[in-house]
Coordinates of C-alpha atoms (C1' of nucleotides) in Angstrom, one line a residue:
Chain A
M1 CA -60.8 15.8 -29.9
P2 CA -61.9 13.7 -27.1
T3 CA -61.1 10.0 -27.4
T4 CA -63.7 7.3 -26.9
R5 CA -62.1 6.6 -23.5
E6 CA -62.8 10.2 -22.4
K7 CA -66.3 10.0 -23.4
Q8 CA -66.8 6.9 -21.4
E9 CA -65.4 8.5 -18.4
E10 CA -67.7 11.5 -18.7
V11 CA -70.7 9.3 -19.1
E12 CA -69.6 7.3 -16.1
V13 CA -69.6 10.3 -13.9
V14 CA -73.1 11.2 -15.1
V15 CA -74.3 7.8 -14.4
Q16 CA -72.9 8.1 -10.9
E17 CA -75.0 11.2 -10.5
M18 CA -78.1 9.3 -11.8
T19 CA -77.8 6.5 -9.3
P20 CA -79.6 7.1 -6.1
Q21 CA -77.3 8.2 -3.3
V22 CA -75.0 5.4 -2.4
E23 CA -73.1 5.2 0.8
G24 CA -69.4 5.0 0.3
P25 CA -67.4 4.5 -2.9
V26 CA -69.0 2.7 -5.8
R27 CA -66.9 0.3 -7.7
R28 CA -66.1 1.6 -11.2
S29 CA -66.6 -1.8 -12.7
S30 CA -70.1 -2.2 -11.5
R31 CA -71.0 1.3 -12.6
R32 CA -69.5 0.7 -16.0
T33 CA -72.0 -2.1 -16.6
L34 CA -74.9 0.3 -16.0
V35 CA -73.9 2.6 -18.9
P36 CA -76.2 2.1 -21.9
K37 CA -74.3 1.7 -25.1
R38 CA -76.1 4.5 -26.9
L39 CA -75.0 7.0 -24.3
R40 CA -71.3 6.0 -24.6
Y41 CA -71.3 6.9 -28.3
S42 CA -73.9 9.6 -28.4
P43 CA -73.6 11.3 -31.7
E44 CA -74.9 14.5 -30.3
E45 CA -71.8 15.1 -28.3
T46 CA -70.0 17.9 -30.0
P47 CA -66.3 17.4 -30.3
E48 CA -63.9 20.2 -29.6
E49 CA -62.2 21.9 -32.5
P50 CA -59.1 19.9 -33.4
T51 CA -56.9 22.9 -34.2
I52 CA -55.4 23.7 -30.9
K53 CA -52.6 22.4 -28.7
Q54 CA -51.1 19.5 -30.5
Q55 CA -48.0 19.5 -28.4
R56 CA -49.6 19.8 -25.0
Q57 CA -52.5 17.6 -26.0
E58 CA -52.0 14.9 -23.4
K59 CA -51.5 17.1 -20.4
H60 CA -54.3 19.3 -21.5
N61 CA -56.7 16.4 -22.0
K62 CA -56.1 15.3 -18.5
I63 CA -56.9 18.6 -17.1
K64 CA -59.9 19.0 -19.3
N65 CA -61.1 15.7 -18.2
Q66 CA -61.0 16.7 -14.6
K67 CA -62.7 19.9 -15.4
K68 CA -65.5 18.2 -17.4
K69 CA -66.2 15.9 -14.6
V70 CA -66.8 18.8 -12.3
D71 CA -68.9 20.5 -15.0
L72 CA -71.0 17.5 -15.5
K73 CA -71.6 17.1 -11.9
E74 CA -73.3 20.5 -11.9
Q75 CA -75.7 19.4 -14.6
D76 CA -78.9 17.6 -14.6
P77 CA -79.2 14.1 -16.1
S78 CA -81.4 15.5 -18.8
D79 CA -78.4 17.4 -20.2
I80 CA -76.4 14.4 -20.9
E81 CA -77.2 14.3 -24.6
N82 CA -76.3 18.0 -24.9
S83 CA -73.2 18.6 -22.9
D84 CA -72.8 22.0 -24.3
G85 CA -74.8 24.5 -22.2
A86 CA -75.0 27.3 -24.8
Q87 CA -76.3 25.1 -27.5
T88 CA -79.1 23.9 -25.1
S89 CA -80.4 27.4 -24.5
E90 CA -80.5 28.2 -28.2
E91 CA -82.3 25.1 -29.1
Y92 CA -84.8 25.0 -26.4
G93 CA -85.3 28.8 -26.0
G94 CA -87.6 29.7 -23.1
L95 CA -86.0 28.4 -20.0
S96 CA -87.8 28.7 -16.7
A97 CA -86.4 31.1 -14.1
Y98 CA -85.2 28.2 -12.1
E99 CA -83.2 26.8 -15.0
L100 CA -81.7 30.2 -15.8
E101 CA -80.7 30.6 -12.2
R102 CA -79.2 27.2 -12.3
L103 CA -77.1 28.0 -15.4
E104 CA -76.0 31.2 -13.8
N105 CA -74.8 29.2 -10.8
I106 CA -72.9 26.8 -13.0
R107 CA -71.2 29.8 -14.7
Q108 CA -70.3 31.3 -11.4
N109 CA -69.0 28.0 -10.1
K110 CA -66.9 27.6 -13.2
A111 CA -65.5 31.1 -12.9
F112 CA -64.6 30.4 -9.3
L113 CA -63.0 27.1 -10.0
S114 CA -60.9 28.5 -12.8
T115 CA -59.5 31.1 -10.4
L116 CA -58.1 28.3 -8.3
D117 CA -55.2 26.2 -9.4
I118 CA -56.9 23.0 -8.4
F119 CA -56.5 21.3 -11.7
Q120 CA -52.9 22.3 -12.0
A121 CA -52.2 21.3 -8.5
S122 CA -53.9 17.9 -8.8
E123 CA -51.9 17.4 -12.0
E124 CA -48.7 18.2 -10.3
L125 CA -49.6 15.9 -7.4
K126 CA -50.4 13.1 -9.9
W127 CA -47.0 13.5 -11.5
S128 CA -45.0 13.9 -8.3
S129 CA -46.7 10.9 -6.6
K130 CA -46.1 8.6 -9.5
P131 CA -42.6 8.8 -10.8
K132 CA -41.6 6.3 -13.4
P133 CA -40.3 3.0 -12.0
S134 CA -36.6 2.3 -12.5
Q135 CA -35.8 1.0 -15.9
R136 CA -32.5 -0.6 -14.8
G137 CA -32.2 -4.3 -14.6
L138 CA -34.3 -6.8 -16.4
M139 CA -35.9 -5.3 -19.5
R140 CA -39.3 -5.8 -20.8
S141 CA -39.2 -9.3 -22.2
Q142 CA -41.2 -8.6 -25.3
A143 CA -39.3 -5.4 -26.2
A144 CA -36.0 -7.1 -25.8
Q145 CA -37.0 -10.0 -28.0
S146 CA -38.7 -8.0 -30.8
E147 CA -35.5 -5.9 -31.2
S148 CA -33.5 -8.9 -32.2
L149 CA -36.2 -10.4 -34.4
P150 CA -36.0 -9.8 -38.2
A151 CA -38.8 -8.1 -39.9
R152 CA -41.6 -10.5 -40.7
R153 CA -42.3 -11.3 -44.4
S154 CA -44.7 -13.8 -45.6
L155 CA -43.5 -16.8 -47.5
R156 CA -45.7 -15.8 -50.5
L157 CA -43.8 -12.5 -50.7
Q158 CA -40.6 -14.3 -50.6
N159 CA -41.7 -16.6 -53.4
K160 CA -41.3 -19.7 -51.3
E161 CA -43.4 -22.8 -50.9
A162 CA -46.0 -22.5 -48.2
E163 CA -45.3 -24.7 -45.2
V164 CA -47.5 -27.6 -44.5
L165 CA -49.2 -26.7 -41.2
T166 CA -50.0 -29.5 -38.9
L167 CA -51.9 -29.3 -35.7
P168 CA -49.9 -29.9 -32.5
P169 CA -50.6 -33.3 -31.0
E170 CA -53.5 -33.5 -28.6
P171 CA -52.5 -32.9 -25.1
K172 CA -52.5 -36.0 -23.0
G173 CA -54.0 -35.3 -19.6
T174 CA -54.7 -31.9 -18.2
L175 CA -51.2 -31.4 -16.7
T176 CA -49.5 -31.1 -20.1
Y177 CA -49.6 -27.3 -20.4
E178 CA -49.3 -26.5 -16.7
Q179 CA -46.0 -25.5 -15.3
P180 CA -44.1 -28.5 -14.0
L181 CA -44.3 -28.9 -10.2
K182 CA -40.6 -29.0 -9.8
K183 CA -37.4 -28.8 -11.8
P184 CA -35.6 -32.0 -12.4
P185 CA -33.1 -33.2 -9.8
G186 CA -29.8 -31.3 -9.9
P187 CA -27.1 -30.4 -10.5
L188 CA -28.8 -27.9 -12.8
P189 CA -26.6 -25.9 -15.1
M190 CA -26.4 -22.3 -14.0
I191 CA -27.6 -20.6 -17.2
P192 CA -28.7 -17.0 -17.1
V193 CA -32.1 -16.8 -18.7
N194 CA -31.8 -13.1 -19.4
L195 CA -28.8 -13.5 -21.7
D196 CA -28.5 -14.9 -25.2
E197 CA -28.5 -18.7 -25.4
G198 CA -25.1 -20.2 -24.9
S199 CA -23.8 -17.2 -22.9
K200 CA -21.4 -18.1 -20.1
L201 CA -21.3 -16.6 -16.7
P202 CA -19.2 -13.5 -16.6
S203 CA -15.8 -14.4 -15.1
Q204 CA -15.8 -11.4 -12.9
L205 CA -18.9 -12.9 -11.2
V206 CA -16.8 -15.7 -9.8
E207 CA -14.2 -13.3 -8.7
L208 CA -16.7 -11.1 -6.9
C209 CA -18.5 -14.1 -5.3
S210 CA -15.2 -15.5 -4.1
E211 CA -14.4 -12.4 -2.2
S212 CA -15.3 -12.8 1.4
S213 CA -15.8 -9.9 3.7
T214 CA -12.6 -8.1 4.4
E215 CA -14.0 -5.8 7.0
Q216 CA -13.9 -6.9 10.6
V217 CA -17.2 -7.0 12.4
K218 CA -17.3 -3.6 14.0
A219 CA -18.1 -3.1 17.7
K220 CA -21.6 -2.1 18.4
L221 CA -22.1 1.6 18.0
H222 CA -23.7 4.0 20.4
L223 CA -27.1 4.8 19.3
K224 CA -26.3 8.3 18.4
E225 CA -23.4 7.2 16.1
Y226 CA -25.7 4.5 14.7
R227 CA -28.4 6.9 13.8
S228 CA -25.8 9.1 12.2
A229 CA -24.5 6.2 10.2
L230 CA -28.0 5.3 9.1
S231 CA -28.7 8.9 8.1
H232 CA -25.7 8.8 5.7
M233 CA -27.1 5.8 3.8
K234 CA -28.7 7.0 0.6
I235 CA -30.4 5.6 -2.4
T236 CA -29.7 6.8 -5.9
P237 CA -31.3 5.9 -9.3
G238 CA -28.5 3.5 -9.9
R239 CA -29.3 1.6 -6.8
V240 CA -32.8 0.5 -7.9
A241 CA -33.1 -2.3 -10.5
K242 CA -35.5 -5.0 -11.6
V243 CA -33.7 -8.1 -10.5
V244 CA -36.4 -10.8 -10.8
K245 CA -39.6 -10.7 -12.9
D246 CA -42.2 -11.1 -10.2
R247 CA -42.8 -10.2 -6.6
I248 CA -39.8 -10.7 -4.3
F249 CA -40.2 -13.3 -1.5
S250 CA -36.7 -13.3 -0.2
A251 CA -33.4 -11.5 -0.7
A252 CA -29.9 -11.5 0.7
F253 CA -26.7 -9.5 0.6
H254 CA -23.5 -11.1 -0.5
P255 CA -20.9 -10.6 2.3
C256 CA -18.4 -8.9 -0.1
T257 CA -17.6 -5.3 0.6
S258 CA -16.1 -4.0 -2.7
S259 CA -19.4 -4.0 -4.4
L260 CA -23.1 -4.0 -3.5
F261 CA -23.9 -7.5 -4.5
M262 CA -27.4 -9.0 -3.8
A263 CA -29.7 -11.9 -4.6
A264 CA -33.5 -12.0 -4.7
G265 CA -36.0 -14.8 -5.2
D266 CA -39.4 -14.3 -6.6
K267 CA -42.8 -15.8 -6.7
W268 CA -42.1 -18.2 -9.6
G269 CA -38.9 -19.7 -8.4
R270 CA -36.5 -17.3 -10.1
V271 CA -33.3 -16.2 -8.5
G272 CA -31.7 -12.9 -9.6
L273 CA -28.2 -11.8 -8.9
W274 CA -27.4 -8.1 -9.0
S275 CA -24.1 -6.3 -8.7
V276 CA -24.7 -2.6 -8.6
E277 CA -21.4 -1.6 -9.9
S278 CA -21.2 -4.2 -12.7
D279 CA -22.5 -4.1 -16.2
W280 CA -22.9 -7.7 -17.2
G281 CA -26.4 -9.0 -18.1
H282 CA -28.9 -6.2 -17.7
D283 CA -27.2 -3.4 -15.6
G284 CA -25.5 -6.1 -13.6
V285 CA -28.4 -8.4 -13.3
L286 CA -28.3 -12.1 -14.0
L287 CA -31.5 -14.2 -13.8
F288 CA -31.8 -17.9 -13.1
E289 CA -34.7 -20.4 -12.7
P290 CA -33.7 -23.0 -10.2
H291 CA -37.2 -23.4 -8.7
T292 CA -40.8 -23.3 -9.8
R293 CA -42.6 -21.9 -6.8
P294 CA -41.9 -19.0 -4.4
V295 CA -38.4 -18.8 -3.1
G296 CA -39.2 -18.4 0.5
C297 CA -35.8 -18.1 2.0
M298 CA -32.2 -17.6 0.8
A299 CA -28.8 -16.9 2.2
F300 CA -25.2 -16.8 1.1
S301 CA -22.9 -19.2 2.9
T302 CA -20.6 -17.2 5.2
A303 CA -18.0 -19.8 5.0
Q304 CA -18.1 -20.3 1.2
P305 CA -19.3 -17.1 -0.3
T306 CA -19.6 -18.6 -3.8
H307 CA -22.5 -20.6 -2.4
L308 CA -26.1 -19.3 -2.3
L309 CA -28.6 -21.5 -0.6
S310 CA -32.2 -21.0 -1.9
L311 CA -35.3 -22.8 -0.6
S312 CA -38.7 -22.9 -2.4
Y313 CA -42.3 -23.8 -1.7
D314 CA -41.9 -26.4 -4.4
G315 CA -40.0 -28.5 -1.9
S316 CA -36.5 -28.1 -3.1
L317 CA -33.5 -26.6 -1.4
R318 CA -30.6 -25.9 -3.7
C319 CA -27.2 -24.5 -3.5
M320 CA -25.9 -22.3 -6.2
D321 CA -22.2 -22.8 -6.7
V322 CA -20.9 -20.0 -8.8
E323 CA -17.4 -21.6 -9.3
K324 CA -18.9 -24.8 -10.7
A325 CA -21.8 -22.9 -12.4
V326 CA -24.4 -25.3 -11.1
F327 CA -27.4 -25.5 -8.7
N328 CA -26.8 -28.5 -6.5
D329 CA -29.6 -30.3 -4.7
V330 CA -29.3 -29.9 -1.0
Y331 CA -32.6 -31.3 0.2
D332 CA -35.8 -32.3 -1.6
T333 CA -39.2 -33.2 -0.3
A334 CA -42.7 -33.5 -1.7
D335 CA -44.0 -31.2 1.0
G336 CA -43.6 -27.6 0.5
L337 CA -40.6 -26.1 2.3
K338 CA -41.0 -22.9 4.1
T339 CA -37.7 -21.8 5.6
F340 CA -34.2 -22.8 6.7
S341 CA -31.5 -21.6 9.1
F342 CA -27.8 -22.4 9.2
M343 CA -26.9 -24.7 12.1
S344 CA -23.1 -24.4 12.0
D345 CA -20.5 -21.7 11.3
D346 CA -19.3 -23.6 8.2
C347 CA -22.9 -23.4 6.9
L348 CA -22.9 -27.1 6.0
S349 CA -25.5 -28.0 8.5
L350 CA -28.9 -26.6 8.0
L351 CA -32.2 -26.7 9.8
V352 CA -35.1 -26.9 7.3
G353 CA -38.8 -26.4 8.1
N354 CA -41.8 -27.2 6.0
W355 CA -45.3 -25.7 6.1
Y356 CA -46.7 -28.4 8.4
G357 CA -44.4 -28.2 11.3
E358 CA -41.8 -30.7 10.3
V359 CA -38.2 -29.8 10.8
A360 CA -35.2 -31.7 9.5
V361 CA -31.5 -31.3 10.1
V362 CA -29.7 -31.5 6.8
D363 CA -25.9 -32.0 6.5
R364 CA -24.5 -31.1 3.1
R365 CA -21.4 -33.3 3.7
T366 CA -23.5 -36.4 3.8
P367 CA -23.7 -38.2 0.5
G368 CA -27.0 -37.4 -1.1
N369 CA -27.5 -34.8 1.6
T370 CA -29.8 -37.1 3.5
H371 CA -31.4 -35.6 6.4
E372 CA -30.5 -36.6 9.8
S373 CA -33.7 -36.5 11.7
L374 CA -37.3 -35.4 11.3
H375 CA -39.7 -34.2 13.8
T376 CA -43.3 -33.3 13.7
L377 CA -44.3 -30.4 15.8
D378 CA -48.0 -30.9 15.1
Q379 CA -48.2 -27.2 14.3
V380 CA -48.0 -24.9 11.4
L381 CA -44.6 -23.5 10.9
R382 CA -43.7 -20.1 9.6
C383 CA -40.1 -19.6 10.5
V384 CA -37.1 -21.3 12.1
S385 CA -34.1 -19.6 13.6
V386 CA -31.0 -21.2 15.1
H387 CA -29.4 -19.7 18.2
P388 CA -26.2 -18.0 17.0
L389 CA -24.0 -19.3 19.8
Q390 CA -25.7 -22.4 21.2
K391 CA -26.5 -24.0 17.9
Q392 CA -28.5 -26.8 19.4
Y393 CA -31.3 -24.4 20.2
F394 CA -33.7 -23.2 17.6
A395 CA -36.8 -21.1 17.6
V396 CA -39.9 -22.1 15.7
A397 CA -42.7 -19.7 14.9
E398 CA -45.8 -21.8 15.3
R399 CA -49.3 -20.7 15.0
K400 CA -49.5 -18.3 17.9
T401 CA -46.5 -19.2 19.9
V402 CA -42.7 -19.2 19.3
S403 CA -41.2 -22.4 20.8
I404 CA -37.5 -22.9 21.4
Y405 CA -36.4 -26.5 21.1
D406 CA -33.2 -28.4 21.6
S407 CA -32.2 -30.2 18.4
R408 CA -30.3 -32.9 20.4
Y409 CA -33.7 -34.2 21.4
L410 CA -35.4 -34.1 18.1
K411 CA -38.0 -36.8 18.8
R412 CA -41.7 -36.9 18.6
N413 CA -43.4 -34.9 21.2
I414 CA -40.4 -33.2 22.6
Q415 CA -41.0 -30.4 25.0
P416 CA -39.9 -26.9 24.1
V417 CA -37.1 -25.4 26.2
S418 CA -38.8 -22.1 26.3
Q419 CA -41.9 -20.5 24.8
L420 CA -42.7 -17.0 23.7
R421 CA -46.4 -16.2 24.3
G422 CA -48.7 -13.3 23.8
H423 CA -49.3 -13.3 20.1
S424 CA -53.0 -13.1 19.3
L425 CA -52.8 -13.9 15.6
S426 CA -50.4 -16.0 13.5
I427 CA -46.7 -15.2 13.6
S428 CA -44.9 -14.5 10.4
S429 CA -41.3 -14.5 11.6
A430 CA -39.2 -15.1 14.6
Y431 CA -35.4 -14.5 14.7
F432 CA -32.7 -14.8 17.4
S433 CA -30.6 -11.7 17.7
P434 CA -27.5 -12.2 15.6
C435 CA -24.6 -12.0 18.0
T436 CA -25.7 -13.2 21.4
G437 CA -29.1 -14.8 20.9
N438 CA -30.3 -13.0 23.9
R439 CA -33.4 -11.7 22.1
V440 CA -36.0 -13.0 19.8
L441 CA -37.7 -10.6 17.4
T442 CA -41.2 -11.6 16.1
S443 CA -43.5 -10.2 13.6
C444 CA -47.2 -11.0 14.1
M445 CA -50.3 -10.5 12.1
D446 CA -52.0 -8.9 15.1
G447 CA -50.1 -5.8 14.2
N448 CA -47.2 -6.0 16.7
I449 CA -43.5 -6.4 16.5
R450 CA -42.3 -8.0 19.7
I451 CA -39.0 -8.5 21.4
Y452 CA -38.5 -11.2 24.0
D453 CA -35.7 -11.8 26.4
T454 CA -34.3 -15.2 25.7
S455 CA -31.0 -14.8 27.6
A456 CA -32.1 -17.2 30.4
L457 CA -34.2 -19.6 28.4
T458 CA -36.7 -20.1 31.1
S459 CA -39.9 -22.0 30.3
E460 CA -41.6 -18.7 29.4
A461 CA -39.5 -16.0 27.9
P462 CA -40.4 -12.5 29.2
L463 CA -41.7 -10.0 26.7
L464 CA -39.6 -6.9 26.6
T465 CA -41.2 -4.7 24.0
A466 CA -44.2 -4.6 21.7
I467 CA -44.3 -2.1 18.9
R468 CA -47.4 -1.4 16.9
H469 CA -46.8 -1.8 13.2
N470 CA -49.2 -2.2 10.4
M471 CA -48.8 -5.7 9.1
N472 CA -51.9 -5.6 6.9
T473 CA -50.2 -6.1 3.6
G474 CA -53.2 -7.5 1.8
R475 CA -53.2 -9.9 -1.0
W476 CA -50.4 -8.9 -3.3
L477 CA -47.5 -8.1 -1.0
T478 CA -45.1 -10.4 0.7
K479 CA -45.7 -10.2 4.5
L480 CA -43.5 -7.8 6.4
S481 CA -41.0 -9.3 8.7
A482 CA -38.7 -7.4 11.0
M483 CA -35.0 -8.3 10.6
W484 CA -32.1 -7.7 12.9
D485 CA -29.1 -5.6 11.8
P486 CA -26.2 -8.1 12.1
K487 CA -23.9 -5.2 12.9
Q488 CA -26.0 -3.8 15.6
E489 CA -27.4 -6.5 17.9
D490 CA -30.2 -4.5 19.4
C491 CA -31.6 -2.8 16.3
F492 CA -33.8 -4.1 13.5
V493 CA -35.3 -3.0 10.2
V494 CA -38.8 -3.4 8.9
G495 CA -40.7 -2.3 5.8
S496 CA -43.8 -0.2 6.2
M497 CA -47.2 0.4 4.5
A498 CA -47.1 4.0 5.4
L499 CA -47.3 6.8 2.8
P500 CA -45.0 8.2 1.7
R501 CA -43.3 4.8 1.4
C502 CA -40.5 4.2 3.8
V503 CA -38.4 1.6 5.7
Q504 CA -37.9 2.0 9.4
V505 CA -35.2 1.0 11.9
F506 CA -36.1 0.5 15.5
H507 CA -34.1 -0.1 18.7
E508 CA -35.3 -3.1 20.7
N509 CA -36.8 -0.8 23.3
G510 CA -39.2 0.4 20.7
Q511 CA -37.5 3.7 19.8
L512 CA -37.5 4.6 16.2
Q513 CA -33.9 5.2 15.1
H514 CA -34.3 6.1 11.5
T515 CA -36.8 6.3 8.6
F516 CA -35.4 5.7 5.1
K517 CA -37.3 7.8 2.6
D518 CA -36.8 8.9 -0.9
D519 CA -39.4 10.6 -3.0
E520 CA -37.8 9.6 -6.3
N521 CA -36.3 6.2 -5.7
L522 CA -38.4 4.7 -2.9
T523 CA -42.1 4.7 -4.1
T524 CA -43.3 1.2 -3.3
V525 CA -43.7 -1.0 -0.3
L526 CA -40.5 -2.8 0.4
S527 CA -41.7 -6.0 2.1
V528 CA -38.4 -7.8 2.1
T529 CA -35.6 -5.9 3.9
A530 CA -32.1 -6.9 5.1
F531 CA -29.0 -5.2 6.3
H532 CA -25.5 -6.0 4.9
P533 CA -23.5 -8.2 7.3
T534 CA -20.6 -5.7 7.6
R535 CA -21.1 -2.7 5.4
N536 CA -23.5 0.2 6.1
A537 CA -25.9 -1.0 3.5
L538 CA -29.6 -2.0 3.4
L539 CA -31.6 -3.7 0.8
G540 CA -35.3 -3.7 0.2
G541 CA -37.4 -5.8 -2.3
N542 CA -40.8 -4.9 -3.7
A543 CA -43.8 -6.5 -5.4
S544 CA -42.5 -6.0 -8.9
G545 CA -39.2 -7.7 -8.5
R546 CA -37.1 -4.5 -7.9
L547 CA -34.3 -4.4 -5.4
H548 CA -33.4 -1.1 -3.7
A549 CA -30.1 -0.5 -2.0
F550 CA -29.3 2.2 0.6
S551 CA -25.6 2.7 1.2
D552 CA -23.2 5.2 2.5
Chain B
dA1 C1' -63.1 -15.6 14.0
dC2 C1' -59.2 -16.5 11.6
dG3 C1' -56.7 -18.6 7.8
dT4 C1' -56.9 -19.1 3.1
dG5 C1' -57.0 -18.2 -1.5
dA6 C1' -59.0 -15.5 -4.9
dT7 C1' -57.6 -9.7 -9.4
dG8 C1' -57.9 -5.7 -11.4
dA9 C1' -57.5 -0.7 -12.4
dC10 C1' -54.5 1.9 -14.4
dT11 C1' -50.6 3.4 -17.3
dC12 C1' -47.4 3.1 -20.8
dC13 C1' -45.6 1.9 -25.2
Chain C
dT1 C1' -55.3 -0.3 -29.7
dG2 C1' -54.2 -4.0 -27.1
dG3 C1' -51.0 -6.2 -24.5
dA4 C1' -47.6 -6.0 -21.1
dG5 C1' -46.1 -3.8 -17.0
dT6 C1' -47.0 -1.9 -12.4
dC7 C1' -48.2 -2.6 -7.8
dC8 C1' -51.4 -2.7 -4.5
dC9 C1' -54.5 0.0 2.9
dT10 C1' -59.7 -6.6 0.1
dC11 C1' -62.9 -9.8 0.8
dA12 C1' -65.9 -13.9 0.8
dC13 C1' -66.0 -18.3 2.4
dG14 C1' -65.5 -22.4 5.3

DNA sequence: ACGTGATGACTCC
DNA sequence: TGGAGTCCCTCACG
């Protein structure tokens, strides 16, 4: 028996046929408004006999739906009220030769179509292209709550006095019900919001976080070996999990090597920690809420791996200290922060940039973490990156230029040491190559990934390579940005809009080295990508808060 | 012309 | 049945 929904769909198709020829696709929503109510619930539509296929009902309905759409397309609008052809001929008897011929055509078309496996094929395609997203990690919040709630019983049934209900007090001002702009000043207790109240951090978490990388940084591989290493990195169902609730803005690998341990920050200031091999929280996931706006940038301290720095558009930069189980304030400003970069090997000195082109040097040893200097670049700012060896230099992705400045001369109107030109639209990221700083990798909205030679730091750095790459992520996806592989100085990773979904690794000369694909476990755009600092592992974060890990 | 800031169709449970 | 979850190849406006 067709449901109301199916009827609606059928009618919609008909209406599409009724509308005069329209160029291009018509929005469903606009069409839906055209459907008269009486058509939607036309009583003359004869329902199918309800006796058959109870078990395969759902699948069958889908196929039937497709079929009916085709059938209806063959028909004239005058047949809407009587979708059953045979009934029509009985009731109306003498059909013209044209109409008979038309019916015959319809029958032949039907017969022809049924010989093809179109419907089955389309059904299979539907299933294969839409596997169920991973159910690991954070659970559905409602389901998790309702499980623990006792069955509801009215007070009357319990023979209890009714509660005296009072209205909540009138909200004062309009901001009362809005989300606070910022969390209170720290230190904030590190309480996982996905665990029961009063739950402590798992002790193994501290152990895991304390573990610094035991592996030596390997020598750069030959490209052939590198490609081979990449091809051995796989994703499994266990390596996909929902780590934060909303779309991922930033993510980072913890440097430990005994486990795949990652962090991700989402659109509403949440930070999720995920250890693939652990079972605390939800499948190894712990969720925190240190910010209220997108977490634009995060990184574990390489010197103190129990520290995770996270920066948010809400203007706060905090340091998660797993040992002390708190989020400490590092820097705080009314203006929205955009990005930061470590300025020293001990990760205690940071360069912080806000949206409006102001950069500040923040030293975490200074009491109150007061910033050292502030400079207005009179530009928009998308990204900062400190030179890995000559820490006084930093690159700033401005509107259409990347400028490299010397932080020792952080004054108003300083001149850039070097500039990277050639971008025709805004630049979303710019990073120094991780070992030597001899290259800068930029991602630009003009659809190019560029690599510049910054080894000489001349006034205008020469462009080495430009790679065409679709950066048109649209409204709901975090912008793609190409990220260097810390282990392989001249190669980088970037997400892709291509179908089937994939993540690509390029050499700085523009050669594609590897495409990560997986029909089952990689089915969405991974906007945020990052390589592990020492292991052969890669992470990718998507628009629904899921992290994906490829590893050997 | 570019940056910006705005939903929505669909599925599953 | 409705609400929550999923995840995205736009688009109008200043």
